[in-house]
């Protein structure tokens, strides 16, 4: 087994094992509310934190997990994940697709979203569309932070650009695209980025 496959399985396992306890904490908060515990700022903070953690874990499970050969993922599930990570976040996401996409393609979309979010310190919007087989992601932001060498590495899987743990998505995305037989096109302007594959 190659190291990339092993890493994906580790990512899947971690996300799988974290989803249940996070769900249980969320259920516990809901039960406390139903039993008459006052909705204090502290309770609201815990509830919001649990929602955000659950949303991120669901995103990470697809982005960093093993996609499985020929597996699809429901369009409603993809939309639900993007809606959940938008709630209360600095970046708002929108999705326009038809049918249930291939899970490996959605993995690339989610990795691309994580890359785009890294370039949006002030937040903004990311729209995701699919036209035929072509996926397009567009970010709009007031402040675009772009490391040219890092972004160029997305178009060349052979680049040995050194990434930090916060940038791991930049190392994984080119390899995931290569596995699909796809390549990335990137364009940038003053207000954001467009990614197509």
XYZ file of C-alpha atoms in Angstrom, residues 55-157:
103
model
C -19.460 20.358 9.631
C -15.661 20.433 9.331
C -15.334 16.733 10.172
C -17.870 15.884 7.426
C -15.861 18.015 4.973
C -12.536 16.504 6.079
C -13.913 12.971 5.831
C -14.490 13.463 2.097
C -11.470 15.708 1.446
C -8.852 13.645 3.273
C -10.450 10.202 3.301
C -10.238 7.369 0.806
C -12.779 8.064 -1.977
C -13.303 4.426 -2.983
C -13.453 3.312 -6.585
C -16.612 4.295 -8.462
C -18.432 5.599 -5.375
C -20.822 8.515 -5.715
C -22.021 10.944 -3.092
C -25.492 12.457 -2.975
C -25.783 16.021 -4.270
C -27.927 16.770 -1.217
C -25.120 15.544 1.054
C -22.588 17.793 -0.708
C -24.973 20.757 -0.423
C -25.622 19.942 3.249
C -21.896 19.912 4.060
C -21.294 23.231 2.292
C -24.312 24.807 3.989
C -23.115 23.565 7.382
C -19.570 24.948 7.014
C -21.006 28.274 5.799
C -23.161 28.688 8.904
C -21.360 31.121 11.142
C -18.176 30.939 9.062
C -16.231 33.711 7.386
C -16.678 32.074 3.960
C -20.091 31.387 2.415
C -20.416 28.532 -0.073
C -22.913 27.865 -2.851
C -23.409 24.800 -5.042
C -25.041 24.316 -8.434
C -24.887 20.747 -9.741
C -27.249 18.137 -11.118
C -27.217 14.468 -10.164
C -25.036 12.651 -7.665
C -21.352 13.317 -8.401
C -18.447 10.908 -8.172
C -16.974 10.919 -4.654
C -13.410 11.270 -5.998
C -14.471 14.413 -7.887
C -16.082 15.844 -4.747
C -12.868 15.085 -2.876
C -11.073 17.338 -5.386
C -13.764 20.015 -4.975
C -13.442 19.987 -1.180
C -9.624 20.090 -1.340
C -9.913 23.026 -3.768
C -12.300 24.783 -1.363
C -9.759 24.372 1.443
C -7.080 25.842 -0.846
C -9.305 28.794 -1.732
C -10.260 29.441 1.898
C -6.535 29.760 2.696
C -6.354 32.691 0.262
C -9.313 34.531 1.845
C -8.213 35.901 5.253
C -11.105 38.370 5.311
C -13.672 35.803 4.172
C -15.944 36.040 1.155
C -17.842 33.612 -1.045
C -17.003 30.439 -2.968
C -19.362 29.183 -5.657
C -19.150 25.639 -7.019
C -20.733 24.670 -10.344
C -20.587 21.647 -12.602
C -21.265 21.867 -16.335
C -21.120 18.416 -17.912
C -17.873 16.935 -16.614
C -16.285 20.293 -15.834
C -16.159 21.646 -12.286
C -15.624 25.374 -11.709
C -14.975 27.057 -8.378
C -14.961 30.842 -8.056
C -13.982 32.838 -4.984
C -14.887 36.450 -4.306
C -13.106 38.299 -1.522
C -12.028 41.795 -0.515
C -8.526 40.592 0.366
C -6.835 37.955 -1.786
C -3.690 36.385 -0.321
C -1.951 34.289 -2.957
C 1.433 32.580 -2.799
C 2.234 32.187 -6.490
C 4.581 29.204 -6.101
C 2.106 27.380 -3.861
C -0.768 27.910 -6.296
C 1.398 26.980 -9.290
C 2.144 23.680 -7.574
C -1.536 22.750 -8.045
C -1.007 22.591 -11.794
C 2.109 20.399 -11.569
C 1.858 17.238 -9.434
